[in-house]
mmCIF file of C-alpha atoms in Angstrom:
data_model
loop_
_atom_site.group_PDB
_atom_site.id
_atom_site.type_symbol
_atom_site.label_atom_id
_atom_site.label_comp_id
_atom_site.label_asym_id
_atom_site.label_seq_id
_atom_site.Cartn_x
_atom_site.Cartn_y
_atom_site.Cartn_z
ATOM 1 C CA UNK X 191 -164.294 -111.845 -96.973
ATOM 2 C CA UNK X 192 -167.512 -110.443 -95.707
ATOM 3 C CA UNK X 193 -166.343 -111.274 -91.877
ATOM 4 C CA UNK X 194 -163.356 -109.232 -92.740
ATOM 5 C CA UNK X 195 -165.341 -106.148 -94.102
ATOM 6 C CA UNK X 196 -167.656 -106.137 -91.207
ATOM 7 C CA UNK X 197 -164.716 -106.459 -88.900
ATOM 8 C CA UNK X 198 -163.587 -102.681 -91.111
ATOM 9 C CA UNK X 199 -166.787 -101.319 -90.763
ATOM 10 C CA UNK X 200 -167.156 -101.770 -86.988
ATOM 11 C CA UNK X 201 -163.623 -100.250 -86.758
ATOM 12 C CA UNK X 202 -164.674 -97.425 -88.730
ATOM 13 C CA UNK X 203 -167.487 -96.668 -86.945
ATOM 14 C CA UNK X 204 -165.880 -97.281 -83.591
ATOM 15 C CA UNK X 205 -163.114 -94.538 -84.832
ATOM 16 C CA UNK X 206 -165.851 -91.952 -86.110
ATOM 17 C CA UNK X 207 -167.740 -92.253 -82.717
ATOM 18 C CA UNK X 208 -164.640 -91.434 -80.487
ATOM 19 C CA UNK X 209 -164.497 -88.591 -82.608
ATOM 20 C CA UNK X 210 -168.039 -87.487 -82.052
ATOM 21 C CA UNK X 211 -167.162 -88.393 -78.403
ATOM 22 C CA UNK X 212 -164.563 -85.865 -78.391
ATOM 23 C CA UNK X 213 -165.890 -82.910 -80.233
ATOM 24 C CA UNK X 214 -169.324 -83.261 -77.853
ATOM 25 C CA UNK X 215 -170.487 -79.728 -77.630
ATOM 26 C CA UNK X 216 -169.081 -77.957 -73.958
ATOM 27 C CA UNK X 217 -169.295 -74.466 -74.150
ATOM 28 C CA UNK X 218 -170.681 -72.706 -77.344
ATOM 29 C CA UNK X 219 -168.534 -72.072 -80.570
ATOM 30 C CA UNK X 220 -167.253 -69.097 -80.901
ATOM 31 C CA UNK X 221 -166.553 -67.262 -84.069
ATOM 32 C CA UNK X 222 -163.109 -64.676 -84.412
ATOM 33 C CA UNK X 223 -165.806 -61.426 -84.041
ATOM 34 C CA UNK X 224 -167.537 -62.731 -81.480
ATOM 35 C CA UNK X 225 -164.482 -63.492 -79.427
ATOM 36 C CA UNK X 226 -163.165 -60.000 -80.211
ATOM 37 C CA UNK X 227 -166.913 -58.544 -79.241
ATOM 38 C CA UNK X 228 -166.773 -60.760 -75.808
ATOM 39 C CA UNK X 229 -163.367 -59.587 -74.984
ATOM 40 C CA UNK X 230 -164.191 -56.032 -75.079
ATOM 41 C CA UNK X 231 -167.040 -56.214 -72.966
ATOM 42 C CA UNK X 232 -165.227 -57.878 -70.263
ATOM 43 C CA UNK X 233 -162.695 -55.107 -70.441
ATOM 44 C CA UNK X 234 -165.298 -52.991 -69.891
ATOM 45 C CA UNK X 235 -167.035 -55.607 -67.406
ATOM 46 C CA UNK X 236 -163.909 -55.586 -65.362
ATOM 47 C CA UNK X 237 -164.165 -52.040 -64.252
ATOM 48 C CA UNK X 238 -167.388 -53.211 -62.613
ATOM 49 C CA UNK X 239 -169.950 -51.343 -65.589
ATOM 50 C CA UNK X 240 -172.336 -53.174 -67.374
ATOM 51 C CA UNK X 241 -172.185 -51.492 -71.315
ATOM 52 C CA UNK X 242 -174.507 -49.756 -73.284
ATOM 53 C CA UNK X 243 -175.451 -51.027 -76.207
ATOM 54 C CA UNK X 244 -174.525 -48.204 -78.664
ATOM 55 C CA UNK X 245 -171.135 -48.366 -76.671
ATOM 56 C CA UNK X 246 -170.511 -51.962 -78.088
ATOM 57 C CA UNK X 247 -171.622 -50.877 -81.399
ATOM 58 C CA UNK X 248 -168.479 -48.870 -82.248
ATOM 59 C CA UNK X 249 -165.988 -50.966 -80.236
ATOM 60 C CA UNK X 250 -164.178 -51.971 -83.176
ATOM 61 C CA UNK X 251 -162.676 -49.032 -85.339
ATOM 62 C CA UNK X 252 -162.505 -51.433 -88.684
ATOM 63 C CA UNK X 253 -165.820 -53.176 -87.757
ATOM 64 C CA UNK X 254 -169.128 -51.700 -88.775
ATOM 65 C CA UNK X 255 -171.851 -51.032 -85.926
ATOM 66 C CA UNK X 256 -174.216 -53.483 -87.762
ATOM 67 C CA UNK X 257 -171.432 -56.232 -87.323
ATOM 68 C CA UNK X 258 -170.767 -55.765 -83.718
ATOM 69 C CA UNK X 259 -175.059 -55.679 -83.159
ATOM 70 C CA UNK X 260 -175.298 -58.966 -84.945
ATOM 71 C CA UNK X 261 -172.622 -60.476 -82.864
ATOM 72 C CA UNK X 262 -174.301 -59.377 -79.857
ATOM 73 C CA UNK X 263 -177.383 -60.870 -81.375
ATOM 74 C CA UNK X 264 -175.351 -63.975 -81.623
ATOM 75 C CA UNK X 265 -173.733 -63.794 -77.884
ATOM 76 C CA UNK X 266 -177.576 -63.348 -76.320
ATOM 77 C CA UNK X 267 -178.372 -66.567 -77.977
ATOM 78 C CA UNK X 268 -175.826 -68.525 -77.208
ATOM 79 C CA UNK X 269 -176.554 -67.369 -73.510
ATOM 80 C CA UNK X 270 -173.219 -65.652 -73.167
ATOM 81 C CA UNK X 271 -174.717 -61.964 -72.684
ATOM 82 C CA UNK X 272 -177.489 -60.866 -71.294
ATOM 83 C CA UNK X 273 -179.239 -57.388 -72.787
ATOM 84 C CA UNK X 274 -181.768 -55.401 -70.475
ATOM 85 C CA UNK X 275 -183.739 -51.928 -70.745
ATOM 86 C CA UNK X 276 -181.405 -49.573 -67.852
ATOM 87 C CA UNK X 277 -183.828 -48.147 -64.940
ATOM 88 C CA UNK X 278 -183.035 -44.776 -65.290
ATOM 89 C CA UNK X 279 -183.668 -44.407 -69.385
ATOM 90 C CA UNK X 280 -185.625 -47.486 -70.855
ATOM 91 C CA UNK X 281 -184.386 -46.334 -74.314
ATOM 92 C CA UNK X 282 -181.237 -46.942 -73.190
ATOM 93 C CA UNK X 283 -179.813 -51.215 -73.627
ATOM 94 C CA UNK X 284 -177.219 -52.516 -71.707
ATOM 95 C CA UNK X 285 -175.341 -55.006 -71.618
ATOM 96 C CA UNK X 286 -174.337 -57.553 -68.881
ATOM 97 C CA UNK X 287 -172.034 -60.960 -68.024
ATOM 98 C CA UNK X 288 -174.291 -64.399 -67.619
ATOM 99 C CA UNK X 289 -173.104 -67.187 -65.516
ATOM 100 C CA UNK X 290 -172.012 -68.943 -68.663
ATOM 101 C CA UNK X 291 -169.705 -65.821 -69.531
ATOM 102 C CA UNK X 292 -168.188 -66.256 -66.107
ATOM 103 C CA UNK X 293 -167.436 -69.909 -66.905
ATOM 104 C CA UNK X 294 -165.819 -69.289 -70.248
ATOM 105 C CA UNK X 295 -163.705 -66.984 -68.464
ATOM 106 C CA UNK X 296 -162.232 -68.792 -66.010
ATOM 107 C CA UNK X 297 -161.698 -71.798 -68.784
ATOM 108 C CA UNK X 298 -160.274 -69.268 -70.661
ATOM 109 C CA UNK X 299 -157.946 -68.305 -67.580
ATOM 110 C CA UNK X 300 -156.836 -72.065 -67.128
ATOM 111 C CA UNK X 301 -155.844 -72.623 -70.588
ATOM 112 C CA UNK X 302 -153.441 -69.659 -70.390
ATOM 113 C CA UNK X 303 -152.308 -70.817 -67.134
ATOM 114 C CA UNK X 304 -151.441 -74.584 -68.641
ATOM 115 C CA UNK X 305 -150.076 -72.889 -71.714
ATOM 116 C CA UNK X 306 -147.721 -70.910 -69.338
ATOM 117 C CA UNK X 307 -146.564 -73.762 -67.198
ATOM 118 C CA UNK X 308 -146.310 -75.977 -70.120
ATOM 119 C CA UNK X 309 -144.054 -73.332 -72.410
ATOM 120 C CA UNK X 310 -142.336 -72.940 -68.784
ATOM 121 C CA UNK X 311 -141.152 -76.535 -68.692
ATOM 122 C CA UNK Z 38 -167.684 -121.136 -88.600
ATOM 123 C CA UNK Z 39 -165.529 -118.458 -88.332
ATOM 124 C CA UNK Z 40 -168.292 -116.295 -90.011
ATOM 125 C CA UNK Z 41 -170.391 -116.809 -87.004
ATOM 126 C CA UNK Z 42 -168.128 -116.033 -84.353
ATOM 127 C CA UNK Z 43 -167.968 -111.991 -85.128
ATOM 128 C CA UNK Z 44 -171.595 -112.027 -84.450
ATOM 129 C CA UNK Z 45 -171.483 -114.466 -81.277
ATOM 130 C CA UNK Z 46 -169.038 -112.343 -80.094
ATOM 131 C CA UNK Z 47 -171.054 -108.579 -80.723
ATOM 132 C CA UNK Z 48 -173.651 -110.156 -79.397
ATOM 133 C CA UNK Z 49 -171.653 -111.604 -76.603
ATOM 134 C CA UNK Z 50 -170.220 -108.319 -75.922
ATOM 135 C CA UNK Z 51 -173.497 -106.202 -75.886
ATOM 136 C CA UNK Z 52 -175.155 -108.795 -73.605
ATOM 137 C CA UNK Z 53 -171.890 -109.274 -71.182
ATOM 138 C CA UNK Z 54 -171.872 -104.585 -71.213
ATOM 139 C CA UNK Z 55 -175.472 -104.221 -70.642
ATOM 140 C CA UNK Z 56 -175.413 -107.027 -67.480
ATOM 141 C CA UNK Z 57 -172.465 -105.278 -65.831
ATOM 142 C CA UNK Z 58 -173.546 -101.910 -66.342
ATOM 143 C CA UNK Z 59 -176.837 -102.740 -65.197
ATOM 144 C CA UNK Z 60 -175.830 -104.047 -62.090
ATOM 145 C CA UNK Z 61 -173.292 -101.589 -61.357
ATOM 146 C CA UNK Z 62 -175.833 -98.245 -62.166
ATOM 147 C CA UNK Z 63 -178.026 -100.361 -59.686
ATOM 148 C CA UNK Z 64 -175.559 -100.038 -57.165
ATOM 149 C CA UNK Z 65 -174.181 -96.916 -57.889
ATOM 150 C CA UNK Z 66 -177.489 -94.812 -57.793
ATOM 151 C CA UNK Z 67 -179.583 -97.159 -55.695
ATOM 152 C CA UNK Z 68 -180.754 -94.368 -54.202
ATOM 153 C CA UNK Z 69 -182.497 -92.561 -56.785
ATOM 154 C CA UNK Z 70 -184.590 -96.103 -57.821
ATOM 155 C CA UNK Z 71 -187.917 -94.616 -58.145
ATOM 156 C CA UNK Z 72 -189.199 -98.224 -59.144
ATOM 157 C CA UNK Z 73 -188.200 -101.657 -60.212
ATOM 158 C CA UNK Z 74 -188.034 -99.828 -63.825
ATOM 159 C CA UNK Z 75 -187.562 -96.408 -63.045
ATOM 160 C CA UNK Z 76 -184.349 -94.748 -61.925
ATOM 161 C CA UNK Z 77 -183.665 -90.931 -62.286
ATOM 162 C CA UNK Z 78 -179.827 -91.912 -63.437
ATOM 163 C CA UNK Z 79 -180.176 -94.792 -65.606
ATOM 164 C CA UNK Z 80 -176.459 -95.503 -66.821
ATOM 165 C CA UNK Z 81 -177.555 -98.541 -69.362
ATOM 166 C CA UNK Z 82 -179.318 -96.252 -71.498
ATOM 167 C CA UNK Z 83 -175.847 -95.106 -72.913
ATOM 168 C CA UNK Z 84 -174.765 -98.703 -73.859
ATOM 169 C CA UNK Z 85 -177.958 -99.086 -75.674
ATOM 170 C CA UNK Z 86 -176.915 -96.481 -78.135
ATOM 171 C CA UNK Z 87 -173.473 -97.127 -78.213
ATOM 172 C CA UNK Z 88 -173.188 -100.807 -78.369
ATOM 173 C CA UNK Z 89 -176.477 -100.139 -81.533
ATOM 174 C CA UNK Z 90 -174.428 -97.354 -83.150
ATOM 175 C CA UNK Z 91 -171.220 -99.915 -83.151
ATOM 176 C CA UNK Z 92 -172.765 -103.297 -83.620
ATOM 177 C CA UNK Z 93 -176.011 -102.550 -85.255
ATOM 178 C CA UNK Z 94 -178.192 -105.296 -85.716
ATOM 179 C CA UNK Z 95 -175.956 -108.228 -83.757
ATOM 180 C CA UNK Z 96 -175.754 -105.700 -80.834
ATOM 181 C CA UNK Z 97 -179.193 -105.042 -80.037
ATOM 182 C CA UNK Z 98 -179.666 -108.893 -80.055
ATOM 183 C CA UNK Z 99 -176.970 -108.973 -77.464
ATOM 184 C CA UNK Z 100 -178.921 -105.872 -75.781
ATOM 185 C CA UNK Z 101 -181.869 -107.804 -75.907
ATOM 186 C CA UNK Z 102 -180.535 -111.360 -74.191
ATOM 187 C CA UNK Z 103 -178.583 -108.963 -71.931
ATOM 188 C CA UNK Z 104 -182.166 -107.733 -70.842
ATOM 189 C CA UNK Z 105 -183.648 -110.866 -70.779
ATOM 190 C CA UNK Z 106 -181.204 -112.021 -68.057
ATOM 191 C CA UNK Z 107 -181.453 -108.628 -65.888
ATOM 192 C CA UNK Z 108 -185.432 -109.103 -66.152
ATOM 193 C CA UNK Z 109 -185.726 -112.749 -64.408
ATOM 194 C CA UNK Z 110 -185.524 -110.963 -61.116
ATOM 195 C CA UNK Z 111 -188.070 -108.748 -61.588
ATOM 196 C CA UNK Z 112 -190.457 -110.142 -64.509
ATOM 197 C CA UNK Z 113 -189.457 -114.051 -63.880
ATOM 198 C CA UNK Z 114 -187.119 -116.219 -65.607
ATOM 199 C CA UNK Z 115 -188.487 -116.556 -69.658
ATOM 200 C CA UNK Z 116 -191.707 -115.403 -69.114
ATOM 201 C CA UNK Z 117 -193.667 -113.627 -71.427
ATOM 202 C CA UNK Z 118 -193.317 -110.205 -69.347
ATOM 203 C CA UNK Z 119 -189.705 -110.489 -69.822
ATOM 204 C CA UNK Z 120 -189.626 -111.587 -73.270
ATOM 205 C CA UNK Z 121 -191.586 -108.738 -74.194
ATOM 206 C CA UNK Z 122 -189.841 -105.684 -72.292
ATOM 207 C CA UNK Z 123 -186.373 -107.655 -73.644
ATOM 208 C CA UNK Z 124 -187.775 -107.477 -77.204
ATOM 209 C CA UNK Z 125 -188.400 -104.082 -76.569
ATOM 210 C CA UNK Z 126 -184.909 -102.799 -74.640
ATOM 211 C CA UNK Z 127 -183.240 -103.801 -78.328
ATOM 212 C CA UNK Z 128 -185.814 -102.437 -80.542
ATOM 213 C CA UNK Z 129 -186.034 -99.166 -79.174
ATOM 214 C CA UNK Z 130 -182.798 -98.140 -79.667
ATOM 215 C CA UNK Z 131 -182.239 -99.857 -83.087
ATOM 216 C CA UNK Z 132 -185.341 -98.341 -84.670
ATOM 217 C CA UNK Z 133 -184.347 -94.568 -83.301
ATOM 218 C CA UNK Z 134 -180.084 -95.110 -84.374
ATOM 219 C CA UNK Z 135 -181.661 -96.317 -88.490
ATOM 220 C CA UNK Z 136 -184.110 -93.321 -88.001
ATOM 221 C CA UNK Z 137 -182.064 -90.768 -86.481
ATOM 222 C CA UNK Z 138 -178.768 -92.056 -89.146
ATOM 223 C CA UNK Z 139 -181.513 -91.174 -92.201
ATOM 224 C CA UNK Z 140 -182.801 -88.127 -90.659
ATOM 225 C CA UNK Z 141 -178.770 -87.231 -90.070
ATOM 226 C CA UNK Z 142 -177.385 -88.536 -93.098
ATOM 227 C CA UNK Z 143 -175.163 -90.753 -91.601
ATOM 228 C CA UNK Z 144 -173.348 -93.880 -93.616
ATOM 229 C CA UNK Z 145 -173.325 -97.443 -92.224
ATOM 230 C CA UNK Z 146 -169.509 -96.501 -91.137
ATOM 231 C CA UNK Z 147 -171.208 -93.323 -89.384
ATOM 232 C CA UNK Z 148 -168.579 -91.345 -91.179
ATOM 233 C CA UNK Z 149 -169.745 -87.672 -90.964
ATOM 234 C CA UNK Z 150 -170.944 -88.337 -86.984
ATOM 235 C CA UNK Z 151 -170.180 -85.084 -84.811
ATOM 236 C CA UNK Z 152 -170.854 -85.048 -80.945
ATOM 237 C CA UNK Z 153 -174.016 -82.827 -81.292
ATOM 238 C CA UNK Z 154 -175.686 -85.848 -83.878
ATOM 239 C CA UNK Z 155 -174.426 -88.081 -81.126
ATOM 240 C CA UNK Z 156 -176.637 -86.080 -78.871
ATOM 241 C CA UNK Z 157 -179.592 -86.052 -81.004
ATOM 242 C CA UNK Z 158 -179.358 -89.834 -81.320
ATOM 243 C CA UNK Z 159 -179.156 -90.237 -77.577
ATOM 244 C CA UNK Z 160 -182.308 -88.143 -77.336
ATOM 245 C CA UNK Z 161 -184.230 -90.244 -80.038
ATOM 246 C CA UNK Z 162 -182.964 -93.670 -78.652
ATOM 247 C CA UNK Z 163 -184.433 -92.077 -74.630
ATOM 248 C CA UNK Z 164 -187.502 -91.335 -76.599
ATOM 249 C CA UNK Z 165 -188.379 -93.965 -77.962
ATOM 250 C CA UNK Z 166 -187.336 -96.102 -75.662
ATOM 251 C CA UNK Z 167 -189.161 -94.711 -72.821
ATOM 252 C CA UNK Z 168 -192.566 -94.452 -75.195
ATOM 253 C CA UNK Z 169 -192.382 -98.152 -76.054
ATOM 254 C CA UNK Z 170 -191.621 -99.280 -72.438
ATOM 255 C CA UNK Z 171 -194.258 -97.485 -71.302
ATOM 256 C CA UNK Z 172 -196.884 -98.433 -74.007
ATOM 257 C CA UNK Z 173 -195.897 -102.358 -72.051
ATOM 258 C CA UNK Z 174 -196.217 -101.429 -68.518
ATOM 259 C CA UNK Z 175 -199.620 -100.288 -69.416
ATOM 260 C CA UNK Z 176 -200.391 -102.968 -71.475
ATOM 261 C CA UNK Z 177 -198.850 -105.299 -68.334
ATOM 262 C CA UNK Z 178 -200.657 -103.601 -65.672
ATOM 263 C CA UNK Z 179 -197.217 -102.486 -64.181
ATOM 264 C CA UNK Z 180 -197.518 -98.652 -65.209
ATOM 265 C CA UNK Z 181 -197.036 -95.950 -62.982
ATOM 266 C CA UNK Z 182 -198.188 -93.705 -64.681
ATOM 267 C CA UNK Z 183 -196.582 -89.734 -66.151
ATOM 268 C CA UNK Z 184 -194.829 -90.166 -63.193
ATOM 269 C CA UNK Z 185 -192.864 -93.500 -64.004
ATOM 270 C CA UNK Z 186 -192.719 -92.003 -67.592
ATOM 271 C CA UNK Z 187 -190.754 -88.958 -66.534
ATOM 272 C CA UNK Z 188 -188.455 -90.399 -64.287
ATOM 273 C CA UNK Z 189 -187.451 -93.038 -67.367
ATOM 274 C CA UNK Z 190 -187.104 -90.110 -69.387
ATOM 275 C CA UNK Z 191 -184.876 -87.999 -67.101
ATOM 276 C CA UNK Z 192 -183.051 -91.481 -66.063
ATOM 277 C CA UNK Z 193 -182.398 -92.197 -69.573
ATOM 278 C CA UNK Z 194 -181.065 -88.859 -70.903
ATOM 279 C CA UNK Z 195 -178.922 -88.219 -67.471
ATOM 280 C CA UNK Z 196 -177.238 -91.537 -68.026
ATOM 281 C CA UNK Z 197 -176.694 -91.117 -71.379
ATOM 282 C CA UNK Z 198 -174.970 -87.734 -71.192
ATOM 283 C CA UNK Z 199 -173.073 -88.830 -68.025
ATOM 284 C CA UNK Z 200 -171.717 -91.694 -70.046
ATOM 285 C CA UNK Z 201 -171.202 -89.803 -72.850
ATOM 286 C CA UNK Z 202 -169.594 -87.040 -70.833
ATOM 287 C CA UNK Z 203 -167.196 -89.229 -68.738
ATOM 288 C CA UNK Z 204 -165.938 -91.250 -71.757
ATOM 289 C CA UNK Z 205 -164.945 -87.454 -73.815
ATOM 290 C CA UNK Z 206 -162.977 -86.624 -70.475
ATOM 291 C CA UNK Z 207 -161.278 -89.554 -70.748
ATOM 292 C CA UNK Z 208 -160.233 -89.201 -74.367
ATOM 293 C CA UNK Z 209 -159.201 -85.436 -73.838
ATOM 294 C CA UNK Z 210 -156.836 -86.984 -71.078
ATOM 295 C CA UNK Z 211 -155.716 -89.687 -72.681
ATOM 296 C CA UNK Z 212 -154.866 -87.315 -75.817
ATOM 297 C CA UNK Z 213 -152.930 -84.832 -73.368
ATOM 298 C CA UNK Z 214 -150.992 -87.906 -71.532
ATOM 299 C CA UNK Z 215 -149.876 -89.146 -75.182
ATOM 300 C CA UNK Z 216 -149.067 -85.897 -76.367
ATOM 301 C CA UNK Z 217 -147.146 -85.720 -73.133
ATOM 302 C CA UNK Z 218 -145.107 -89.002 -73.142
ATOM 303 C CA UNK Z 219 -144.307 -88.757 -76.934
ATOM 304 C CA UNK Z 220 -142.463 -85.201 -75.972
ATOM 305 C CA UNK Z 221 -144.942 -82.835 -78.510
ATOM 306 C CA UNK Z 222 -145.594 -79.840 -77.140
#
């Protein structure tokens, strides 16, 4: 009886490591906003700008300023944006891609890719 | 008789793993062998965790005749040297998986486990393995000082998350070939 219960309890933890195994971190969790907040920058990013701060702030028309800013907060800290002082007008914060950004984008652009091929099929 | 042979064969298991991947990180990253006991990749590090967090007690016993057979070359066949740093290679990471599964809140069927907790155990069972090895080399004579220390560190946690790493690519793959074969899109 207790060879059989050890026997369950190695199988359950064998089960609930391959699950930790799987969900090991990669790139940072995003949340919705943040997503939205990161997607609009590289809009922006794209047209070969970096963007102001304040810009940012009122990207969303439903969103308040204070939302998008502590997104942004949460985006510098997960390495995803970087925020510096601009050279012509220290007051003024912009905002710029990190390597890490780069990389999310171009996982971002190979998902898409499989998802086409695959709803291609 | 039958109650024995689940052990025999954990610790059979964990001794037969650590061997083979022993051997096989020595021949894979021969080149970055600092010393006898140092390597800046050290592969093994990861089954020391694993084989813990699955086995518990039974498989650090197996970790530790596992080590005691990878040490003759080195230490001499049943020495005391060897005895000790084999004593050691299953302690380590059985005292950081009980601490680290308090600290985390973890149950004896590690329900509740997520892949960053994984992490943090890895980095407990590097640490205190490389602390406690160390504490023997310079109790042996055998130390090499912050240098030897770092390179266990850095060999310990690279191997670990290289492990780690390679066996979550493989499960992402294997999930996309069965979602593939059994026709789900």
């Amino acid at each position: 009886m207790a060879t059989s219960k050890d026997a369950s309890q190695v199988y359950m933890r064998f089960v609930n490591l391959a699950t930790a195994i799987r969900t090991l971190p990669t790139f940072p969790a995003l949340d919705a906003m943040e997503e939205r907040v990161l997607n609009g920058l590289a809009a922006v990013w794209a047209t070969g700008v970096d963007v102001k701060v304040l810009e940012a702030m009122n990207f969303g028309a439903d969103t308040s300023p204070s939302t998008v800013h502590r997104r942004l907060k949460g985006l510098q800290k997960k390495g995803l944006i970087r925020m510096y002082s601009s050279s012509e007008d220290s007051r003024i914060r912009l905002i710029a891609p990190t390597d890490l950004t780069l990389q999310y984008f171009e996982q971002m652009g190979r998902c898409l890719s499989l998802a086409v091929r695959d709803s291609a099929r | 008789m039958i109650r024995c042979a689940q052990p025999l064969l954990h610790i059979g298991l964990s001794a037969a793993l650590w061997v083979c991947v022993y051997y096989l990180n020595g021949w894979l990253f021969a080149a970055l062998e600092s010393t006898r006991t140092a390597n800046w990749v050290f592969v093994p590090a990861a089954v020391r965790l694993l084989v813990v967090l699955l086995f518990g007690g039974w498989g650090a016993f197996g970790l530790g005749v596992g080590t005691l057979i990878t040490n003759g070359p080195i230490f001499g066949w049943m020495t005391l040297p060897s005895a000790a740093v084999a004593t050691l290679s299953a302690l380590a990471p059985y005292l950081a998986v009980q601490t680290g599964r308090v600290l985390l809140h973890l149950s004896a069927t590690l329900h509740g486990i997520t892949g960053v907790s994984l992490l943090q155990l890895g980095a407990m069972s590097a640490v205190c393995s490389v602390l406690l090895h160390s504490v023997l080399f310079y109790v042996l004579g055998s130390d090499s000082g912050i240098g030897g220390f770092v390179t266990m560190l850095v060999g310990d946690v690279l191997g670990t998350l290289l492990v780690l790493y390679v066996l979550r690519t493989l499960l992402v793959l294997d999930g996309r070939w069965r979602k593939r074969t059994s026709g789900l899109r």
